[in-house]
mmCIF file of C-alpha atoms in Angstrom:
data_model
loop_
_atom_site.group_PDB
_atom_site.id
_atom_site.type_symbol
_atom_site.label_atom_id
_atom_site.label_comp_id
_atom_site.label_asym_id
_atom_site.label_seq_id
_atom_site.Cartn_x
_atom_site.Cartn_y
_atom_site.Cartn_z
ATOM 1 C CA MET A 11 -71.930 -21.969 142.566
ATOM 2 C CA LEU A 12 -73.425 -25.073 140.963
ATOM 3 C CA ASP A 13 -76.292 -23.087 139.405
ATOM 4 C CA SER A 14 -74.926 -22.770 135.881
ATOM 5 C CA TRP A 15 -73.986 -26.447 135.669
ATOM 6 C CA ILE A 16 -77.345 -27.638 137.023
ATOM 7 C CA ALA A 17 -79.223 -25.244 134.730
ATOM 8 C CA GLY A 18 -77.262 -26.652 131.800
ATOM 9 C CA GLU A 19 -78.109 -30.198 132.881
ATOM 10 C CA MET A 20 -81.776 -29.187 132.782
ATOM 11 C CA GLY A 21 -81.392 -27.490 129.404
ATOM 12 C CA LEU A 22 -82.350 -24.125 130.907
ATOM 13 C CA PRO A 23 -80.602 -20.759 130.522
ATOM 14 C CA ALA A 24 -81.035 -20.077 134.259
ATOM 15 C CA LEU A 25 -82.724 -21.542 137.330
ATOM 16 C CA GLU A 26 -85.895 -19.484 137.081
ATOM 17 C CA ALA A 27 -88.512 -20.938 139.447
ATOM 18 C CA ASP A 28 -91.353 -21.524 136.972
ATOM 19 C CA ALA A 29 -89.036 -23.050 134.370
ATOM 20 C CA VAL A 30 -87.476 -25.364 136.972
ATOM 21 C CA ALA A 31 -90.913 -26.448 138.206
ATOM 22 C CA ALA A 32 -92.051 -27.232 134.641
ATOM 23 C CA TRP A 33 -88.842 -29.162 133.908
ATOM 24 C CA ARG A 34 -89.163 -31.102 137.159
ATOM 25 C CA MET A 35 -92.764 -32.143 136.494
ATOM 26 C CA ALA A 36 -91.925 -33.269 132.970
ATOM 27 C CA ARG A 37 -88.936 -35.215 134.264
ATOM 28 C CA LEU A 38 -90.952 -36.904 137.007
ATOM 29 C CA ARG A 39 -93.449 -38.085 134.406
ATOM 30 C CA GLU A 40 -90.608 -39.465 132.277
ATOM 31 C CA VAL A 41 -89.125 -41.306 135.255
ATOM 32 C CA ILE A 42 -92.445 -42.880 136.187
ATOM 33 C CA ASP A 43 -93.153 -43.922 132.607
ATOM 34 C CA TYR A 44 -89.635 -45.385 132.248
ATOM 35 C CA ALA A 45 -89.894 -47.303 135.539
ATOM 36 C CA LYS A 46 -93.326 -48.741 134.744
ATOM 37 C CA ARG A 47 -92.220 -49.896 131.273
ATOM 38 C CA ASN A 48 -89.023 -51.544 132.474
ATOM 39 C CA SER A 49 -89.589 -52.712 136.053
ATOM 40 C CA ALA A 50 -92.025 -55.357 137.286
ATOM 41 C CA PHE A 51 -92.057 -53.682 140.713
ATOM 42 C CA TYR A 52 -93.147 -50.281 139.411
ATOM 43 C CA ALA A 53 -95.459 -51.719 136.744
ATOM 44 C CA SER A 54 -97.502 -53.185 139.586
ATOM 45 C CA ARG A 55 -97.031 -50.463 142.190
ATOM 46 C CA LEU A 56 -97.747 -47.518 139.879
ATOM 47 C CA ALA A 57 -100.216 -49.143 137.497
ATOM 48 C CA GLY A 58 -102.275 -46.468 135.794
ATOM 49 C CA ALA A 59 -100.306 -43.627 137.358
ATOM 50 C CA LEU A 60 -98.820 -40.822 135.287
ATOM 51 C CA PRO A 61 -99.311 -37.595 137.292
ATOM 52 C CA GLU A 62 -100.265 -34.408 135.497
ATOM 53 C CA ASN A 63 -99.293 -32.129 138.380
ATOM 54 C CA MET A 64 -97.418 -32.149 141.664
ATOM 55 C CA ALA A 65 -100.528 -32.867 143.736
ATOM 56 C CA GLU A 66 -101.048 -36.096 141.772
ATOM 57 C CA PHE A 67 -97.370 -36.983 142.165
ATOM 58 C CA GLU A 68 -97.565 -36.470 145.934
ATOM 59 C CA ALA A 69 -100.499 -38.895 146.026
ATOM 60 C CA LEU A 70 -98.309 -41.744 144.731
ATOM 61 C CA PRO A 71 -97.356 -44.416 147.285
ATOM 62 C CA LEU A 72 -94.209 -43.988 149.327
ATOM 63 C CA MET A 73 -91.456 -46.578 149.044
ATOM 64 C CA THR A 74 -89.457 -47.907 152.003
ATOM 65 C CA ALA A 75 -86.207 -49.727 152.667
ATOM 66 C CA ASP A 76 -88.295 -52.853 153.315
ATOM 67 C CA ASP A 77 -89.649 -52.604 149.759
ATOM 68 C CA LEU A 78 -86.081 -52.424 148.506
ATOM 69 C CA ARG A 79 -85.035 -55.470 150.520
ATOM 70 C CA ALA A 80 -88.021 -57.502 149.423
ATOM 71 C CA SER A 81 -88.311 -56.443 145.772
ATOM 72 C CA GLY A 82 -84.974 -54.953 144.760
ATOM 73 C CA GLY A 83 -84.504 -57.371 141.890
ATOM 74 C CA GLU A 84 -87.913 -56.474 140.465
ATOM 75 C CA MET A 85 -86.997 -52.776 140.545
ATOM 76 C CA LEU A 86 -84.225 -53.321 138.003
ATOM 77 C CA CYS A 87 -84.928 -51.452 134.753
ATOM 78 C CA VAL A 88 -82.049 -52.751 132.622
ATOM 79 C CA SER A 89 -80.759 -56.171 131.638
ATOM 80 C CA PRO A 90 -78.210 -57.767 134.011
ATOM 81 C CA ASP A 91 -75.559 -57.275 131.330
ATOM 82 C CA ALA A 92 -76.035 -53.492 131.574
ATOM 83 C CA VAL A 93 -75.358 -53.454 135.330
ATOM 84 C CA ASP A 94 -71.860 -52.161 136.040
ATOM 85 C CA ARG A 95 -71.915 -52.253 139.860
ATOM 86 C CA ILE A 96 -73.995 -53.819 142.629
ATOM 87 C CA VAL A 97 -73.778 -52.564 146.219
ATOM 88 C CA THR A 98 -75.069 -54.732 149.056
ATOM 89 C CA LEU A 99 -76.014 -52.935 152.280
ATOM 90 C CA ARG A 100 -76.700 -54.899 155.439
ATOM 91 C CA THR A 101 -78.285 -53.404 158.536
ATOM 92 C CA SER A 102 -75.983 -53.646 161.542
ATOM 93 C CA GLY A 103 -77.195 -56.301 163.977
ATOM 94 C CA SER A 104 -79.942 -57.492 161.654
ATOM 95 C CA THR A 105 -80.373 -60.935 160.171
ATOM 96 C CA GLY A 106 -82.923 -59.662 157.655
ATOM 97 C CA ALA A 107 -82.469 -59.367 153.927
ATOM 98 C CA ALA A 108 -79.869 -56.923 152.655
ATOM 99 C CA LYS A 109 -80.521 -53.998 150.343
ATOM 100 C CA ARG A 110 -79.012 -54.564 146.894
ATOM 101 C CA ILE A 111 -78.624 -51.451 144.741
ATOM 102 C CA TYR A 112 -77.732 -51.549 141.047
ATOM 103 C CA PHE A 113 -75.888 -49.013 138.870
ATOM 104 C CA THR A 114 -75.067 -48.728 135.188
ATOM 105 C CA GLN A 115 -71.888 -47.108 133.964
ATOM 106 C CA GLY A 116 -73.965 -44.057 133.041
ATOM 107 C CA ASP A 117 -75.325 -43.813 136.602
ATOM 108 C CA GLN A 118 -71.794 -43.717 137.949
ATOM 109 C CA GLU A 119 -70.538 -41.267 135.317
ATOM 110 C CA ARG A 120 -73.212 -38.777 136.399
ATOM 111 C CA THR A 121 -71.976 -39.073 139.986
ATOM 112 C CA VAL A 122 -68.405 -38.447 138.823
ATOM 113 C CA ASP A 123 -69.565 -35.287 137.032
ATOM 114 C CA TYR A 124 -71.434 -34.133 140.136
ATOM 115 C CA PHE A 125 -68.417 -34.801 142.368
ATOM 116 C CA ALA A 126 -66.177 -32.836 140.002
ATOM 117 C CA HIS A 127 -68.427 -29.771 140.021
ATOM 118 C CA GLY A 128 -69.010 -30.034 143.772
ATOM 119 C CA MET A 129 -65.313 -30.337 144.641
ATOM 120 C CA ALA A 130 -64.504 -27.415 142.344
ATOM 121 C CA GLU A 131 -66.548 -25.235 144.692
ATOM 122 C CA PHE A 132 -63.969 -25.409 147.474
ATOM 123 C CA ILE A 133 -60.612 -26.705 146.192
ATOM 124 C CA GLU A 134 -58.230 -25.165 143.705
ATOM 125 C CA PRO A 135 -57.285 -27.163 140.583
ATOM 126 C CA GLY A 136 -54.246 -29.290 141.297
ATOM 127 C CA GLU A 137 -54.652 -29.404 145.072
ATOM 128 C CA ARG A 138 -53.813 -32.736 146.677
ATOM 129 C CA VAL A 139 -56.775 -34.513 148.289
ATOM 130 C CA MET A 140 -56.781 -37.416 150.758
ATOM 131 C CA SER A 141 -59.748 -39.719 151.434
ATOM 132 C CA LEU A 142 -60.344 -41.264 154.839
ATOM 133 C CA PHE A 143 -63.025 -43.567 153.462
ATOM 134 C CA PRO A 144 -62.091 -47.224 152.931
ATOM 135 C CA GLY A 145 -62.057 -49.069 149.614
ATOM 136 C CA GLU A 146 -60.619 -48.555 146.151
ATOM 137 C CA SER A 147 -62.605 -51.071 144.093
ATOM 138 C CA PRO A 148 -64.111 -49.981 140.736
ATOM 139 C CA GLY A 149 -67.266 -47.943 141.326
ATOM 140 C CA SER A 150 -66.500 -47.303 145.007
ATOM 141 C CA LEU A 151 -66.721 -43.824 146.494
ATOM 142 C CA ASN A 152 -62.946 -43.429 146.279
ATOM 143 C CA ASP A 153 -62.863 -44.614 142.664
ATOM 144 C CA LEU A 154 -65.578 -42.146 141.619
ATOM 145 C CA LEU A 155 -63.968 -39.341 143.620
ATOM 146 C CA SER A 156 -60.586 -40.057 142.047
ATOM 147 C CA LYS A 157 -62.097 -39.818 138.558
ATOM 148 C CA ALA A 158 -63.850 -36.576 139.480
ATOM 149 C CA LEU A 159 -60.680 -35.014 140.882
ATOM 150 C CA ALA A 160 -58.728 -36.042 137.786
ATOM 151 C CA LYS A 161 -60.941 -33.584 135.864
ATOM 152 C CA LEU A 162 -59.577 -30.861 138.146
ATOM 153 C CA GLY A 163 -55.982 -32.029 137.874
ATOM 154 C CA SER A 164 -56.033 -33.006 141.563
ATOM 155 C CA PRO A 165 -54.555 -36.344 142.705
ATOM 156 C CA LEU A 166 -56.368 -38.447 145.329
ATOM 157 C CA ALA A 167 -54.541 -40.421 148.010
ATOM 158 C CA VAL A 168 -56.574 -43.038 149.907
ATOM 159 C CA PHE A 169 -55.564 -43.414 153.551
ATOM 160 C CA GLY A 170 -58.645 -45.346 154.621
ATOM 161 C CA PHE A 171 -60.573 -45.173 157.871
ATOM 162 C CA PRO A 172 -58.394 -43.642 160.620
ATOM 163 C CA THR A 173 -58.732 -45.887 163.674
ATOM 164 C CA PRO A 174 -57.067 -44.490 166.849
ATOM 165 C CA GLU A 175 -53.890 -46.504 166.395
ATOM 166 C CA ARG A 176 -53.467 -44.823 162.978
ATOM 167 C CA TYR A 177 -54.065 -41.192 163.994
ATOM 168 C CA ASP A 178 -50.357 -40.346 164.261
ATOM 169 C CA ALA A 179 -49.610 -42.106 160.963
ATOM 170 C CA LEU A 180 -52.410 -40.089 159.359
ATOM 171 C CA ALA A 181 -50.927 -36.800 160.555
ATOM 172 C CA GLN A 182 -47.523 -37.752 159.204
ATOM 173 C CA GLU A 183 -48.970 -38.903 155.874
ATOM 174 C CA ILE A 184 -50.895 -35.643 155.423
ATOM 175 C CA LEU A 185 -47.756 -33.608 156.019
ATOM 176 C CA GLN A 186 -45.445 -35.754 153.913
ATOM 177 C CA SER A 187 -47.836 -35.948 150.955
ATOM 178 C CA GLY A 188 -48.608 -32.233 150.901
ATOM 179 C CA THR A 189 -52.341 -32.909 151.249
ATOM 180 C CA GLN A 190 -54.421 -29.735 151.272
ATOM 181 C CA CYS A 191 -57.942 -31.207 151.459
ATOM 182 C CA ILE A 192 -59.332 -34.157 153.440
ATOM 183 C CA VAL A 193 -62.544 -36.009 152.606
ATOM 184 C CA GLY A 194 -63.937 -38.337 155.263
ATOM 185 C CA PRO A 195 -66.602 -39.290 157.818
ATOM 186 C CA ALA A 196 -67.306 -36.505 160.288
ATOM 187 C CA GLU A 197 -66.656 -38.116 163.649
ATOM 188 C CA ALA A 198 -63.501 -39.921 162.538
ATOM 189 C CA VAL A 199 -61.960 -36.749 161.068
ATOM 190 C CA ALA A 200 -62.859 -34.765 164.182
ATOM 191 C CA ALA A 201 -61.346 -37.388 166.489
ATOM 192 C CA ALA A 202 -58.152 -37.399 164.407
ATOM 193 C CA ALA A 203 -58.004 -33.599 164.639
ATOM 194 C CA LEU A 204 -58.329 -33.674 168.425
ATOM 195 C CA ARG A 205 -55.628 -36.326 168.638
ATOM 196 C CA SER A 206 -53.298 -34.123 166.577
ATOM 197 C CA ALA A 207 -53.707 -31.381 169.183
ATOM 198 C CA GLU A 208 -52.595 -33.821 171.891
ATOM 199 C CA THR A 209 -49.542 -35.006 169.945
ATOM 200 C CA GLY A 210 -48.291 -31.650 168.666
ATOM 201 C CA PHE A 211 -49.243 -32.093 164.997
ATOM 202 C CA ALA A 212 -52.160 -29.657 164.984
ATOM 203 C CA GLU A 213 -50.231 -26.469 164.190
ATOM 204 C CA ALA A 214 -48.391 -27.963 161.208
ATOM 205 C CA LEU A 215 -51.556 -29.585 159.893
ATOM 206 C CA GLY A 216 -53.501 -26.342 160.267
ATOM 207 C CA ALA A 217 -50.858 -24.478 158.320
ATOM 208 C CA GLN A 218 -51.075 -26.929 155.417
ATOM 209 C CA LEU A 219 -54.730 -27.987 155.203
ATOM 210 C CA ARG A 220 -57.038 -25.606 153.351
ATOM 211 C CA SER A 221 -60.317 -27.553 153.535
ATOM 212 C CA VAL A 222 -62.122 -30.609 154.860
ATOM 213 C CA LEU A 223 -65.212 -32.198 153.303
ATOM 214 C CA LEU A 224 -67.347 -34.214 155.709
ATOM 215 C CA ALA A 225 -69.395 -36.641 153.634
ATOM 216 C CA ALA A 226 -72.133 -38.551 155.421
ATOM 217 C CA ALA A 227 -75.861 -38.733 155.981
ATOM 218 C CA TYR A 228 -75.415 -36.984 159.339
ATOM 219 C CA VAL A 229 -72.726 -34.432 160.261
ATOM 220 C CA PRO A 230 -72.773 -33.313 163.928
ATOM 221 C CA GLN A 231 -72.025 -29.661 164.574
ATOM 222 C CA ARG A 232 -69.621 -30.726 167.313
ATOM 223 C CA ALA A 233 -67.511 -32.488 164.656
ATOM 224 C CA VAL A 234 -67.373 -29.347 162.509
ATOM 225 C CA ASP A 235 -66.443 -27.228 165.544
ATOM 226 C CA ALA A 236 -63.690 -29.637 166.616
ATOM 227 C CA ILE A 237 -62.048 -29.564 163.183
ATOM 228 C CA GLU A 238 -62.352 -25.809 162.672
ATOM 229 C CA ASN A 239 -61.082 -25.005 166.171
ATOM 230 C CA THR A 240 -58.131 -27.408 165.861
ATOM 231 C CA TRP A 241 -56.965 -27.057 162.240
ATOM 232 C CA HIS A 242 -58.485 -23.613 161.493
ATOM 233 C CA CYS A 243 -59.423 -24.629 157.950
ATOM 234 C CA ARG A 244 -62.642 -24.418 155.992
ATOM 235 C CA VAL A 245 -65.064 -27.296 156.662
ATOM 236 C CA ASN A 246 -67.697 -28.187 154.087
ATOM 237 C CA GLU A 247 -70.413 -30.833 154.306
ATOM 238 C CA HIS A 248 -72.085 -33.237 151.901
ATOM 239 C CA TYR A 249 -75.303 -35.216 152.360
ATOM 240 C CA GLY A 250 -75.695 -38.353 150.288
ATOM 241 C CA MET A 251 -76.487 -42.051 150.371
ATOM 242 C CA THR A 252 -75.899 -45.164 148.297
ATOM 243 C CA GLU A 253 -79.474 -45.143 147.008
ATOM 244 C CA THR A 254 -78.849 -41.757 145.376
ATOM 245 C CA ALA A 255 -75.605 -42.978 143.748
ATOM 246 C CA LEU A 256 -73.689 -41.183 146.554
ATOM 247 C CA GLY A 257 -74.788 -37.752 145.331
ATOM 248 C CA GLY A 258 -77.209 -35.529 147.198
ATOM 249 C CA ALA A 259 -76.637 -32.024 148.487
ATOM 250 C CA VAL A 260 -73.508 -30.049 149.307
ATOM 251 C CA GLY A 261 -72.655 -27.025 151.403
ATOM 252 C CA CYS A 262 -71.169 -23.832 149.978
ATOM 253 C CA THR A 263 -69.119 -20.853 151.133
ATOM 254 C CA GLU A 264 -71.994 -19.677 153.329
ATOM 255 C CA ILE A 265 -73.092 -21.332 156.554
ATOM 256 C CA GLY A 266 -76.602 -22.762 156.619
ATOM 257 C CA GLY A 267 -77.755 -25.515 154.366
ATOM 258 C CA TYR A 268 -76.856 -27.948 151.604
ATOM 259 C CA HIS A 269 -77.518 -27.131 147.937
ATOM 260 C CA VAL A 270 -79.509 -29.963 146.330
ATOM 261 C CA TRP A 271 -78.430 -31.780 143.151
ATOM 262 C CA GLU A 272 -81.654 -30.546 141.522
ATOM 263 C CA SER A 273 -80.977 -31.923 138.047
ATOM 264 C CA ASP A 274 -80.698 -35.499 139.321
ATOM 265 C CA LEU A 275 -82.707 -35.721 142.539
ATOM 266 C CA TYR A 276 -86.085 -34.477 143.699
ATOM 267 C CA TYR A 277 -86.455 -34.192 147.475
ATOM 268 C CA GLU A 278 -89.671 -33.860 149.449
ATOM 269 C CA ILE A 279 -90.117 -33.320 153.185
ATOM 270 C CA ILE A 280 -93.038 -35.266 154.622
ATOM 271 C CA ASN A 281 -94.742 -35.668 157.951
ATOM 272 C CA PRO A 282 -93.365 -39.096 158.953
ATOM 273 C CA GLU A 283 -96.650 -40.057 160.631
ATOM 274 C CA THR A 284 -99.143 -39.005 157.959
ATOM 275 C CA GLY A 285 -97.013 -38.977 154.815
ATOM 276 C CA ARG A 286 -98.271 -35.463 153.996
ATOM 277 C CA VAL A 287 -95.807 -33.252 152.122
ATOM 278 C CA LEU A 288 -94.725 -30.304 154.270
ATOM 279 C CA PRO A 289 -94.021 -26.737 153.114
ATOM 280 C CA ALA A 290 -90.553 -25.177 153.209
ATOM 281 C CA GLY A 291 -89.437 -24.420 156.738
ATOM 282 C CA GLU A 292 -91.179 -27.377 158.413
ATOM 283 C CA MET A 293 -89.119 -30.271 159.757
ATOM 284 C CA GLY A 294 -89.911 -33.796 158.577
ATOM 285 C CA GLU A 295 -88.588 -36.908 156.861
ATOM 286 C CA ILE A 296 -86.631 -36.657 153.626
ATOM 287 C CA VAL A 297 -88.162 -38.506 150.655
ATOM 288 C CA VAL A 298 -86.179 -38.751 147.422
ATOM 289 C CA THR A 299 -86.965 -39.492 143.783
ATOM 290 C CA THR A 300 -84.073 -40.102 141.399
ATOM 291 C CA LEU A 301 -84.547 -38.277 138.117
ATOM 292 C CA ARG A 302 -82.018 -39.892 135.788
ATOM 293 C CA ARG A 303 -81.114 -43.295 137.185
ATOM 294 C CA GLU A 304 -80.966 -46.020 134.538
ATOM 295 C CA ALA A 305 -80.510 -49.265 136.482
ATOM 296 C CA MET A 306 -82.694 -48.730 139.540
ATOM 297 C CA PRO A 307 -84.840 -45.600 139.841
ATOM 298 C CA PHE A 308 -86.212 -44.690 143.258
ATOM 299 C CA ILE A 309 -89.643 -43.071 143.295
ATOM 300 C CA ARG A 310 -90.729 -41.415 146.560
ATOM 301 C CA TYR A 311 -88.215 -43.351 148.665
ATOM 302 C CA ARG A 312 -88.329 -42.738 152.418
ATOM 303 C CA THR A 313 -84.778 -42.145 153.666
ATOM 304 C CA GLY A 314 -85.460 -42.108 157.402
ATOM 305 C CA ASP A 315 -83.426 -38.883 157.634
ATOM 306 C CA ARG A 316 -84.927 -35.695 159.036
ATOM 307 C CA SER A 317 -84.422 -32.155 157.754
ATOM 308 C CA ARG A 318 -86.300 -29.194 156.296
ATOM 309 C CA PHE A 319 -86.044 -26.915 153.292
ATOM 310 C CA LEU A 320 -84.678 -23.495 154.143
ATOM 311 C CA PRO A 321 -86.837 -20.671 152.771
ATOM 312 C CA GLY A 322 -85.366 -18.056 150.467
ATOM 313 C CA ASN A 323 -82.150 -18.040 148.465
ATOM 314 C CA CYS A 324 -78.718 -18.681 149.926
ATOM 315 C CA ALA A 325 -76.519 -15.712 150.796
ATOM 316 C CA CYS A 326 -74.031 -17.006 148.197
ATOM 317 C CA GLY A 327 -76.552 -16.000 145.507
ATOM 318 C CA SER A 328 -77.545 -19.505 144.425
ATOM 319 C CA ALA A 329 -81.179 -20.196 143.535
ATOM 320 C CA ILE A 330 -80.858 -23.938 144.258
ATOM 321 C CA ARG A 331 -83.083 -25.269 147.038
ATOM 322 C CA ARG A 332 -81.272 -25.890 150.340
ATOM 323 C CA LEU A 333 -81.677 -28.634 152.898
ATOM 324 C CA GLU A 334 -80.837 -27.810 156.486
ATOM 325 C CA ARG A 335 -78.168 -30.022 158.088
ATOM 326 C CA VAL A 336 -79.720 -33.479 158.496
ATOM 327 C CA GLN A 337 -80.587 -34.358 162.071
ATOM 328 C CA GLU A 338 -79.252 -37.365 163.940
ATOM 329 C CA ARG A 339 -81.571 -40.356 163.916
ATOM 330 C CA PRO A 340 -82.830 -41.758 167.254
ATOM 331 C CA VAL A 341 -80.295 -44.538 166.697
ATOM 332 C CA GLY A 342 -77.237 -42.541 165.683
ATOM 333 C CA LYS A 343 -74.966 -43.392 162.765
ATOM 334 C CA LYS A 344 -71.749 -44.488 164.495
ATOM 335 C CA PHE A 345 -68.457 -44.228 162.637
ATOM 336 C CA LEU A 346 -66.261 -45.013 165.651
ATOM 337 C CA ARG A 347 -66.015 -48.271 167.539
ATOM 338 C CA GLU A 348 -66.756 -48.429 171.243
ATOM 339 C CA GLY A 349 -63.832 -47.153 173.286
ATOM 340 C CA GLU A 350 -62.441 -44.907 170.562
ATOM 341 C CA ILE A 351 -61.831 -41.190 171.035
ATOM 342 C CA ARG A 352 -65.047 -39.169 171.099
ATOM 343 C CA PHE A 353 -65.667 -35.477 171.602
#
């Protein structure tokens, strides 16, 4: 469980509800004060605001992706020299402005620490891991994951995105390298698993692979089922996005929900029409506030993703709040090109 690590990050002996709520409110105030003092965007948007309680925080304006596109530079809270990485995100098929997201070295080191503790939940130290995400540049997902796995003594091999013409090569590489865990986008991993059943690799892969981590904003249940039924290994899921420095919420040994990175992110579920915050159990849009970002804090940022908080504690014993699996958007997130294997 991540409880002890997250409690330590908060400076608490345990995740007792009242203590967590008090820590969270104090941290939200610190974030707002920091952003207003260091960012022209927030100095204007949150002028005079320093909430004393959660009701006052929930009355603050919501931020959108359009705000990020239009005013991203003004959101910056550090000098350009302190920026270690910039990620540019363009909307597919759009000619509009891109989203530019800034990170300090400290921002990325916190993600590495989170990845290390998250991966430790379902791999054994020293296990070989393979990533099916593209890219190995400094600060990329694979770079941060590699640094996190190094803390566990586990090497990372980067295969890259498995297009259909590479499915057989992927199967061979997994077997030859002794890979025991795969990290990748849900639909691509599932399609590769189904292909392995057609080509006779599935039995050998199932005997070797111990786990698969599907990391994306949206993980379809059909992808999980395809992998589990083909390779018969444990499938875990992670919800995250670039705006949250790739961290977010991760599944555990029990089925039913993602445990939130409570010491770094505060999630709300709102009615997407009215903006009203919804109680646990009600479905709505995910809104996120980053609690320790240095370069570019996000305060009440609308993600466009839909989920709900699951009531009660997880069967694994964790007290961390849980998000239900994020629903598919009306315009789905496609990882496969047209004409590729689907399921």
